[in-house]
XYZ file of N, CA and C in Angstrom:
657
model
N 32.048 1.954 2.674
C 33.166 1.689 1.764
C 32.877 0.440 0.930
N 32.459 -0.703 1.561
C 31.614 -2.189 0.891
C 30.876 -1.942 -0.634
N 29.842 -0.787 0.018
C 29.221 -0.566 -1.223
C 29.482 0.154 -2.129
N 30.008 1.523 -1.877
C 31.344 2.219 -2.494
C 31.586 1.526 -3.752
N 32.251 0.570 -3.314
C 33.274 -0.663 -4.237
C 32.526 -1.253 -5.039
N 31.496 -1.901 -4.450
C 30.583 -2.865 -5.295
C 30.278 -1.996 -6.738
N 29.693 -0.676 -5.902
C 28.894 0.250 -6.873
C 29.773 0.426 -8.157
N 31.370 0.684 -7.516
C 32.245 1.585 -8.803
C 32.751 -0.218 -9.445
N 32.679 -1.370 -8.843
C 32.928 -2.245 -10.055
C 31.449 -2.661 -11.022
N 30.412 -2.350 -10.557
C 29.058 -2.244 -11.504
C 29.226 -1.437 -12.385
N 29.635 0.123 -11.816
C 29.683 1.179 -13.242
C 30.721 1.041 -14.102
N 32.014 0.454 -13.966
C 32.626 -0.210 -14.712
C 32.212 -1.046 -16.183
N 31.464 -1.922 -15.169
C 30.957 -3.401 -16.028
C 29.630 -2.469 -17.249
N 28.896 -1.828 -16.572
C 28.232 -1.281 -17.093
C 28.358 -0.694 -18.453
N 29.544 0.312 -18.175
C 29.966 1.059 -19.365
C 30.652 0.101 -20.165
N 30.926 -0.720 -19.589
C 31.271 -2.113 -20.896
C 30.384 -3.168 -21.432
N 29.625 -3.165 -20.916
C 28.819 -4.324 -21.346
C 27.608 -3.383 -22.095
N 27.355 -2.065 -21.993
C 26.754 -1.058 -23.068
C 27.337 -0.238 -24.150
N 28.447 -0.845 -24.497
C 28.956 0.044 -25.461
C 29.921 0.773 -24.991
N 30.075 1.451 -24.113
C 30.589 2.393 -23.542
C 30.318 3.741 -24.144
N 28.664 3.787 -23.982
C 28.083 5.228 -24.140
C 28.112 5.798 -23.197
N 28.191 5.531 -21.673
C 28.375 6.416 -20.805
C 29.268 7.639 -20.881
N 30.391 6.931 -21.978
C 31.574 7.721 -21.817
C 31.353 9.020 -22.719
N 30.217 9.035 -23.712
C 29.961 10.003 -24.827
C 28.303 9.431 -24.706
N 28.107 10.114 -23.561
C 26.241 9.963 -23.723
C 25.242 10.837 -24.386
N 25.316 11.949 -24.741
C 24.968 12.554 -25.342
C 24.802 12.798 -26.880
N 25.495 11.288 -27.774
C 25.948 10.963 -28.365
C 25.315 9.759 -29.588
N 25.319 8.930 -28.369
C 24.672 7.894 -29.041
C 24.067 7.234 -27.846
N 23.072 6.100 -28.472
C 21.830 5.335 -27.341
C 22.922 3.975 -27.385
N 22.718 3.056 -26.314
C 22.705 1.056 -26.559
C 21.188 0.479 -26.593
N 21.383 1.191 -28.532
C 19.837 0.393 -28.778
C 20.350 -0.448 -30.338
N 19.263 -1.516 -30.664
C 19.518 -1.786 -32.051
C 18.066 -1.627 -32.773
N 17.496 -0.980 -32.027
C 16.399 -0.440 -32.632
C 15.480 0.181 -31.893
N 14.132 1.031 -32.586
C 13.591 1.916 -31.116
C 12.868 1.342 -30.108
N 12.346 0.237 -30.410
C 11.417 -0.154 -29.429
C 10.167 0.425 -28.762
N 9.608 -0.295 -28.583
C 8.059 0.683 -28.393
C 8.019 0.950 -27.300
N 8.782 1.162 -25.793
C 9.188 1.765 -24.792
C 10.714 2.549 -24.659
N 11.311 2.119 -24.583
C 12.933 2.930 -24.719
C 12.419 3.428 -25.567
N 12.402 3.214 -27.070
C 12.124 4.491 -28.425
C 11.124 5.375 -27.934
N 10.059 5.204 -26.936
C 9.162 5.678 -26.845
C 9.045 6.925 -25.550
N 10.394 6.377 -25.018
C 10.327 7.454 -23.445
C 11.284 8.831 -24.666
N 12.398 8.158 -25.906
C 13.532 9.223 -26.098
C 12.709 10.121 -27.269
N 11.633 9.635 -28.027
C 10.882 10.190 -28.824
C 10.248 11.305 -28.242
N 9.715 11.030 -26.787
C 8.667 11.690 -26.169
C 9.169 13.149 -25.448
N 10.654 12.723 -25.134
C 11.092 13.417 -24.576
C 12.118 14.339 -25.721
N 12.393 13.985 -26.826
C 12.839 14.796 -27.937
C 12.101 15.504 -28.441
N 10.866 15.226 -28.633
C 10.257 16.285 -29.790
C 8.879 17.007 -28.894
N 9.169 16.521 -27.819
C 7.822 17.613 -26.683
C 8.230 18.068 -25.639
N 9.138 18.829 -25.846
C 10.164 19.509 -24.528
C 9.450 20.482 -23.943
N 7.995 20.741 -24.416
C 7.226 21.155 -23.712
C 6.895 20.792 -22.032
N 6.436 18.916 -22.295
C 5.964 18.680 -21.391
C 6.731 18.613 -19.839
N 5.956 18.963 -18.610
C 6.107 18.704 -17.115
C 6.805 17.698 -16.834
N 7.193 17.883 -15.352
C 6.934 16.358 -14.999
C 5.974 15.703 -14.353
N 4.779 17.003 -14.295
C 3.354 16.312 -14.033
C 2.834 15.931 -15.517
N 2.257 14.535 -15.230
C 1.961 14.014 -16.959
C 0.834 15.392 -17.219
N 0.812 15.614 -18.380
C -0.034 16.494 -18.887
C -0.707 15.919 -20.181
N -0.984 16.610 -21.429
C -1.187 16.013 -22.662
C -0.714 16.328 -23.973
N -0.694 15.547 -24.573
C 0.240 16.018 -25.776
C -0.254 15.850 -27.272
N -0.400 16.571 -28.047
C -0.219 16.105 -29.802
C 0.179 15.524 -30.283
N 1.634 15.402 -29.465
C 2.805 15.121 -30.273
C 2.806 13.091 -30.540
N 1.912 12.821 -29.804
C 1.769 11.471 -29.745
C 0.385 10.909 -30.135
N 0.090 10.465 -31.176
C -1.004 9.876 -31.713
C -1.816 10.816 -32.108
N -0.844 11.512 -33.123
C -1.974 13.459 -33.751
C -2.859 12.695 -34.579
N -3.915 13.698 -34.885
C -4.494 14.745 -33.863
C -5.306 14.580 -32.653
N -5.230 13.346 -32.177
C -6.563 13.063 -31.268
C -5.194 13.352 -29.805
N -3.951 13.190 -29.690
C -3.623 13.317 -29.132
C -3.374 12.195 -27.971
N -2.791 12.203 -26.839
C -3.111 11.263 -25.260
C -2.738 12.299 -24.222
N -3.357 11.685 -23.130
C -3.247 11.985 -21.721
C -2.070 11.138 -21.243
N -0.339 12.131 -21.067
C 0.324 11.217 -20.538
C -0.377 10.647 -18.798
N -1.099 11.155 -18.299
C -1.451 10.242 -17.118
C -2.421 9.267 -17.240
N -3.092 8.996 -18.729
C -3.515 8.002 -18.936
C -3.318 6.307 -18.788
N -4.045 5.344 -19.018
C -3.732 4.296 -19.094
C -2.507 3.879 -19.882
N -2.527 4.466 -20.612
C -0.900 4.223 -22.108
C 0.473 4.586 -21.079
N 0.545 5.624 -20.656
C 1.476 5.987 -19.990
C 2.158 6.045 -18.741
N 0.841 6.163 -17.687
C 0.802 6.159 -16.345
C 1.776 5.073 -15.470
N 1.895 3.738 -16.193
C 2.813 2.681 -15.664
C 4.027 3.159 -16.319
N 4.467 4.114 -16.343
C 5.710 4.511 -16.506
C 6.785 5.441 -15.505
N 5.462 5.748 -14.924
C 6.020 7.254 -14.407
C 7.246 7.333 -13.745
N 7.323 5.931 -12.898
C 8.505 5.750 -12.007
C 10.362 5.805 -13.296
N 9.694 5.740 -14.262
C 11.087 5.992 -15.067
C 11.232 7.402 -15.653
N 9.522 7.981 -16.193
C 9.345 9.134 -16.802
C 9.670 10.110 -16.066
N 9.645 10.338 -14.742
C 9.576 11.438 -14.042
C 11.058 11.493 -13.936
N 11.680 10.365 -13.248
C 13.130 11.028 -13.225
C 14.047 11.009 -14.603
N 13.788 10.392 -15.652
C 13.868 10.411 -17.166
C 13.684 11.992 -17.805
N 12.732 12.538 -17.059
C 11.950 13.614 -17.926
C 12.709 15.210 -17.048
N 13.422 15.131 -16.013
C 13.526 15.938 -14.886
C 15.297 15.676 -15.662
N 15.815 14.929 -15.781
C 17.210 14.528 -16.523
C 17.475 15.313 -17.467
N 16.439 15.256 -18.378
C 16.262 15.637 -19.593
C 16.102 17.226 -19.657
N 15.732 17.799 -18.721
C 15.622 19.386 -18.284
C 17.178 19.958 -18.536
N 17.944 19.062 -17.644
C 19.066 19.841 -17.062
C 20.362 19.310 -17.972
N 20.096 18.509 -18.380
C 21.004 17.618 -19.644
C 20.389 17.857 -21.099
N 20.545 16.954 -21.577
C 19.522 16.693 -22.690
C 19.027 14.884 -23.157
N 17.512 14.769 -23.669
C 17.073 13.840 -23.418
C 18.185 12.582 -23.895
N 18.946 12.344 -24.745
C 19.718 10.795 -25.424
C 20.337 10.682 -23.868
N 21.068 11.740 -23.123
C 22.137 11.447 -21.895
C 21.000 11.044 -20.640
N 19.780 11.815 -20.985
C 18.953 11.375 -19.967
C 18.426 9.935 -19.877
N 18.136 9.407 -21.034
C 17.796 8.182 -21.228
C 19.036 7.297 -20.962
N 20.231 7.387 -21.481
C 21.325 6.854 -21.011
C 21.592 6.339 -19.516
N 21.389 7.715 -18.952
C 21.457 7.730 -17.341
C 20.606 6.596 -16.379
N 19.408 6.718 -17.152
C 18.110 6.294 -16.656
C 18.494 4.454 -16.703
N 19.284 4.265 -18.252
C 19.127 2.609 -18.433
C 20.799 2.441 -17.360
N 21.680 3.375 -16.926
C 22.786 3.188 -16.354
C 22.579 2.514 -14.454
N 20.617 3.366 -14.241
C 20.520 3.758 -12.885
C 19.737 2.110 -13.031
N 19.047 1.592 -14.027
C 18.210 0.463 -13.775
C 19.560 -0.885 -13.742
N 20.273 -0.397 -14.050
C 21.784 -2.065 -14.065
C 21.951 -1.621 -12.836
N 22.400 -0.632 -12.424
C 23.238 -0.252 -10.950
C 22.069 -0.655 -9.737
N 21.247 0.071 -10.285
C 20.467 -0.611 -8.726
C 19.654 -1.863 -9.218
N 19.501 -3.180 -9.976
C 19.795 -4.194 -9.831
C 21.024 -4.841 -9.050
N 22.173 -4.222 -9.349
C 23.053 -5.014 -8.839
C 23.266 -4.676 -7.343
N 22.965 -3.359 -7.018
C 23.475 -3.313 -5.626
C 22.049 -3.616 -4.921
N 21.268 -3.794 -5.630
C 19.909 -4.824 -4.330
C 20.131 -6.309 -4.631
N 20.441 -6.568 -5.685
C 20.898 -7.977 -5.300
C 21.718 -8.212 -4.632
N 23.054 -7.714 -4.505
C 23.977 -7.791 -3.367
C 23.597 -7.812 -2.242
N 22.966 -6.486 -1.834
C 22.534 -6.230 -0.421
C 21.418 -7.698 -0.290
N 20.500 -8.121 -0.991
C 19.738 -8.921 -0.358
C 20.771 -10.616 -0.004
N 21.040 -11.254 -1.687
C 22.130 -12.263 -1.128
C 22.949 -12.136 0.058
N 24.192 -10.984 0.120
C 24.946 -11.086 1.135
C 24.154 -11.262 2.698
N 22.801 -10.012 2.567
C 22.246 -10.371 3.992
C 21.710 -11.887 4.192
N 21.641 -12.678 2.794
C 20.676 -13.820 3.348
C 21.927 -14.791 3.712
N 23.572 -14.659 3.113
C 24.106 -15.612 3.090
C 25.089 -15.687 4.060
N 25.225 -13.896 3.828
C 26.608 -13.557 4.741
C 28.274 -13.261 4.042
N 27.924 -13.596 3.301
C 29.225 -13.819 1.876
C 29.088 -12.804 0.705
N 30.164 -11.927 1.352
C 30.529 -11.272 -0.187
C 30.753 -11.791 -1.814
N 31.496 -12.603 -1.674
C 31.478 -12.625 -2.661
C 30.328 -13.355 -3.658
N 29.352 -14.801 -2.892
C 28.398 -14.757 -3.308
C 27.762 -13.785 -3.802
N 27.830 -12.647 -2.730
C 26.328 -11.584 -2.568
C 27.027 -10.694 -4.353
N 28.438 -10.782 -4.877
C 29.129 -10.131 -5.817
C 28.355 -11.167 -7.066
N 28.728 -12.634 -6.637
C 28.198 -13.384 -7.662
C 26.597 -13.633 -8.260
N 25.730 -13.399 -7.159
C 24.486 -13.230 -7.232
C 24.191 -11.641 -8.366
N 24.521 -10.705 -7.799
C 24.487 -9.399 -8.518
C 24.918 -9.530 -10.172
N 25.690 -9.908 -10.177
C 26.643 -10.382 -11.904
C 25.371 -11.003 -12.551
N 24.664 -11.905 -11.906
C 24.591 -12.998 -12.699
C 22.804 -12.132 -12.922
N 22.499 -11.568 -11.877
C 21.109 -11.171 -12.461
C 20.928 -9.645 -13.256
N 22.226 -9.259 -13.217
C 22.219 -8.114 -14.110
C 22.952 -7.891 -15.023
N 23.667 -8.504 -15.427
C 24.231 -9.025 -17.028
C 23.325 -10.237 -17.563
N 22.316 -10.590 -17.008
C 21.914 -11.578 -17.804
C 21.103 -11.240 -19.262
N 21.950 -12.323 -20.138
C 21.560 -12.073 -22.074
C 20.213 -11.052 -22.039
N 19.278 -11.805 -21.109
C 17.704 -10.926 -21.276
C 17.350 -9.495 -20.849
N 18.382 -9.268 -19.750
C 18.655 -7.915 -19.415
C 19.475 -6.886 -20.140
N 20.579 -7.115 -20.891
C 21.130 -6.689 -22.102
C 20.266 -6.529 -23.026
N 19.694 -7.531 -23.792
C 18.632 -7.079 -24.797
C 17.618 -6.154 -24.549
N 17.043 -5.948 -23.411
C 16.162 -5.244 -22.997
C 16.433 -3.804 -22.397
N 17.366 -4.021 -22.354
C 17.628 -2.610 -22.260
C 18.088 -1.963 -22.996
N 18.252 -2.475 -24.651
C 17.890 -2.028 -25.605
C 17.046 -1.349 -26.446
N 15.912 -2.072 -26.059
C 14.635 -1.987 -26.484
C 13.551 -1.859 -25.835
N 13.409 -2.768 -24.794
C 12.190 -2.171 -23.379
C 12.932 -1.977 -22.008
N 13.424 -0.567 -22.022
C 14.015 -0.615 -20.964
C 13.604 -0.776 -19.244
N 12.083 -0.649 -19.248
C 11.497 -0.357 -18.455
C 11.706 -2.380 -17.859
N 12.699 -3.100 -18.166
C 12.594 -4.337 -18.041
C 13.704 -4.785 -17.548
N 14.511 -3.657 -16.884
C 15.786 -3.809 -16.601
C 15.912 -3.578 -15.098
N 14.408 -3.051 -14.969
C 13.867 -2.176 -13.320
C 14.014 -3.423 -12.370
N 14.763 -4.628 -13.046
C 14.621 -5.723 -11.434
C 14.498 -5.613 -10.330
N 14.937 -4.541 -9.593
C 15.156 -3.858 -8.423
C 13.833 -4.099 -8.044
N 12.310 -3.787 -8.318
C 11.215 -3.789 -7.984
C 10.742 -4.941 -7.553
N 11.191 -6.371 -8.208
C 11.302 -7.348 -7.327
C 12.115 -7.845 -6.637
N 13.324 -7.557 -6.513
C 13.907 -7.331 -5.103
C 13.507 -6.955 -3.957
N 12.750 -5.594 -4.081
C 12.482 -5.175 -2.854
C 10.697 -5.481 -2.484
N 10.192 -6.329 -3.262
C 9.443 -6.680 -2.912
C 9.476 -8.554 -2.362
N 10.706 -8.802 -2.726
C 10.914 -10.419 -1.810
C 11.599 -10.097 -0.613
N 12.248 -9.234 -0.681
C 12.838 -8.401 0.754
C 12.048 -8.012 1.752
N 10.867 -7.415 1.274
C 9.628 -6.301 2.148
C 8.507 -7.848 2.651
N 8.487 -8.577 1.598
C 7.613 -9.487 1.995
C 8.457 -10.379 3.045
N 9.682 -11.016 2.736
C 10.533 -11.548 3.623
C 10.681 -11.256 5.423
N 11.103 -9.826 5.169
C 11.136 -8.926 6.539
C 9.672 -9.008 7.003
N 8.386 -8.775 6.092
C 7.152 -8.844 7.105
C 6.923 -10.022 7.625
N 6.876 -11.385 6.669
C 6.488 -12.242 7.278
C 7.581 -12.893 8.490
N 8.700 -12.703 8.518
C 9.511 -13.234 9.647
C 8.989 -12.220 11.135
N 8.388 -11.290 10.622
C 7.969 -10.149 11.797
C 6.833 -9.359 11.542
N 5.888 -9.478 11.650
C 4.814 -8.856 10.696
C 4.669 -7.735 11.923
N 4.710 -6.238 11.139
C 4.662 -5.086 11.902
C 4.207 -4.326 10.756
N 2.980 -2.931 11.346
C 2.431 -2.231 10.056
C 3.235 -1.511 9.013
N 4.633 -1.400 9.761
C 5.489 -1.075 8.579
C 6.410 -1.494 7.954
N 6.338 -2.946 8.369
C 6.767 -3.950 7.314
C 5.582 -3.461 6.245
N 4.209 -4.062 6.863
C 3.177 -4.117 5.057
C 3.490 -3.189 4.747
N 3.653 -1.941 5.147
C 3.582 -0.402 4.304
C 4.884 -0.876 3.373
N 5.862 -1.247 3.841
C 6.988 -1.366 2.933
C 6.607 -2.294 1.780
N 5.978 -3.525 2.478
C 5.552 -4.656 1.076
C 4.306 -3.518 0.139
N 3.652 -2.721 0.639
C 2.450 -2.112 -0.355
C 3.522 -0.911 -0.973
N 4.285 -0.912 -0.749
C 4.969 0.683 -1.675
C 5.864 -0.347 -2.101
N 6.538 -1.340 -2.339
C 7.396 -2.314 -3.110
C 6.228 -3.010 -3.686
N 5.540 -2.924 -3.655
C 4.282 -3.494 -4.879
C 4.385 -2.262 -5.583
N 4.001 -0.895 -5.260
C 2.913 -0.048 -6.164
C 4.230 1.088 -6.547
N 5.659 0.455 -6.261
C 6.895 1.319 -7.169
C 6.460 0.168 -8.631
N 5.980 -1.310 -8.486
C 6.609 -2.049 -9.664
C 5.354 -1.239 -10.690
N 4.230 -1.759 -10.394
C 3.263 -1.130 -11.207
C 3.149 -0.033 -11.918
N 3.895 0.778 -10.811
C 4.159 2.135 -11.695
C 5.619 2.718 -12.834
N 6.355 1.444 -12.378
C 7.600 1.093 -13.390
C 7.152 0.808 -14.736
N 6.321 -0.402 -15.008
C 5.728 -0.915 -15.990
C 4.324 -1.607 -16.302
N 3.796 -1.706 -17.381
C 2.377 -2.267 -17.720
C 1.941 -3.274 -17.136
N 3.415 -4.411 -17.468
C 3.668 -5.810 -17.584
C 3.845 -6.085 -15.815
N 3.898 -5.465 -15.059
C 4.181 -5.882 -13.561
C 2.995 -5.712 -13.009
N 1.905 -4.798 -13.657
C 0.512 -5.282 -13.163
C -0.064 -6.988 -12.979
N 0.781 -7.539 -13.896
C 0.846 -8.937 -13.943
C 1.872 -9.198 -12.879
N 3.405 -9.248 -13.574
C 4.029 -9.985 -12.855
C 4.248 -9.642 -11.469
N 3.739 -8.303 -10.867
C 4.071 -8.097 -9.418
C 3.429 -9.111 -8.740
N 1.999 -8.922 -8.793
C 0.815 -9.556 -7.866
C 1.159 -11.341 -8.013
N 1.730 -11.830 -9.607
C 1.786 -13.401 -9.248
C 3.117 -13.655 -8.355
N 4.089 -12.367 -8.421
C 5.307 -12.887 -7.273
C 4.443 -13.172 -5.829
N 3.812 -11.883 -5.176
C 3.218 -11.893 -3.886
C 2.434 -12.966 -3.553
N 1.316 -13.231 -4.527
C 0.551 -14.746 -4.575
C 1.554 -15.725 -4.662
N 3.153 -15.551 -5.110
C 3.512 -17.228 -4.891
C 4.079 -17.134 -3.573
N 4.622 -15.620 -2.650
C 5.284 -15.872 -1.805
C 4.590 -15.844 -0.682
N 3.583 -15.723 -0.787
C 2.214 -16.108 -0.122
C 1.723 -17.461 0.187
N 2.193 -18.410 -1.080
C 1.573 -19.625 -0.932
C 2.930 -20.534 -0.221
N 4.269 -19.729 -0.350
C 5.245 -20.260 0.099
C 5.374 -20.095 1.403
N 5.528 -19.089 1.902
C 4.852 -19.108 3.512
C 4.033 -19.606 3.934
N 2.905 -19.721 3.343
C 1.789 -20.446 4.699
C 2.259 -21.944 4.369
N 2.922 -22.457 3.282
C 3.403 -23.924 3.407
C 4.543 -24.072 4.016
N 5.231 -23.057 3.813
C 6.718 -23.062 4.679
C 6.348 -23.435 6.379
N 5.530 -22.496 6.333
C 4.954 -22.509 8.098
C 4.336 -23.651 8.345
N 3.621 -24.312 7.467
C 3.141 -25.679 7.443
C 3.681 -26.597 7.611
N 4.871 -26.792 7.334
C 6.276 -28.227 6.927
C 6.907 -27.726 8.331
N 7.222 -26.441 8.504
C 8.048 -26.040 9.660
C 7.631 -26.740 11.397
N 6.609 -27.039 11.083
C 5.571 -26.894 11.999
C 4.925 -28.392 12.381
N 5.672 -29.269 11.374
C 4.740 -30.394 11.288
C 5.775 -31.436 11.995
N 5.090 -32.489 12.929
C 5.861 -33.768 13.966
C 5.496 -34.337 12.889
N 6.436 -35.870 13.383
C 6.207 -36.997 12.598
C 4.856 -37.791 13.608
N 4.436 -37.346 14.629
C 3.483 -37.798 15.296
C 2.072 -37.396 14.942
N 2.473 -36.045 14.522
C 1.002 -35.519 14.081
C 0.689 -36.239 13.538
């Protein structure tokens, strides 16, 4: 019921703080322009209703030489394309894309919740934490235009997975920290970067954490 609640005051905020296209999604986008990802998942999926949701290849993108959507260009997408592109089957693509930037605010906010409240204990923190990292100005804009930047969730559950292993290191803690790495990578280009420097810092924060934790004033 906790989350229930949380969830239906996010989709609320949501449909307000986007326009309120949810309410007529099929309709119109919350873009102010196409952007070379958002424009690029609703382009792809408008005018090649051909394609799977196994990447295949297309014309329709960089004619005549064409691309390999499982190529390098595309492949760090998939985690949005596939359920973006499977939407788009049973709907049609503007509501699918809609859906898609509705599912990247919502589950920001309810993994930030879930992680604050577990670290603090406090609802309403764990309410205030969620607000503040998924309405933030940079997350609005971007999910305008690169939506694939709204996926916060991917580092969530990778300070979570790393958190839980190192307080208990068991093989399926890492399995959890290696599939909360290799969901971000496959979200976006840009997390080939920023995943690996989160893990390297929370890496360097543990073995110093354990260091200070650990240290007498006699030593």
């Amino acid at each position: 019921i906790e989350y229930i609640g949380v969830a239906l005051l996010f989709i609320v905020l949501i449909v307000v703080y986007t326009n309120f296209v949810l309410l007529d999604p099929s309709q119109k986008i919350f873009t102010s322009g196409p952007g070379d990802a958002t424009g690029g998942f609703l382009w792809i999926n408008v005018f090649d209703r051909s394609l799977s949701l196994i990447p295949g290849f297309t014309d329709m993108v960089n004619y005549p030489v064409g691309e390999a959507m499982g190529g390098p260009t595309f492949v760090t997408w998939l985690a949005i394309w596939i359920p973006m592109k499977a939407l788009s089957f049973i709907s049609d693509p503007v509501t699918a894309l809609n859906l898609v930037m509705a599912w990247g605010y919502l589950s920001m906010a309810l993994g930030m919740y879930w992680l604050i409240k577990r670290l603090t204990g406090s609802i309403s923190v764990g309410v205030f934490a969620a607000f503040a990292l998924t309405f933030v100005p940079y997350n609005i804009y971007k999910s305008s235009i690169h939506i694939a930047y709204i996926f916060d969730i991917v580092f969530i559950l990778i300070f979570a997975a790393f958190l839980a292993f190192w307080m208990r290191p068991t093989r399926i803690r890492a399995l959890l920290v290696a599939l909360a790495f290799v969901l971000s990578v496959y979200t976006d280009g840009y997390y080939l970067l920023l995943a690996p420097v989160m893990l390297i810092g929370l890496i360097i924060t543990g073995v110093l954490y354990g260091v200070v934790s650990r240290f007498k004033v006699r030593d």
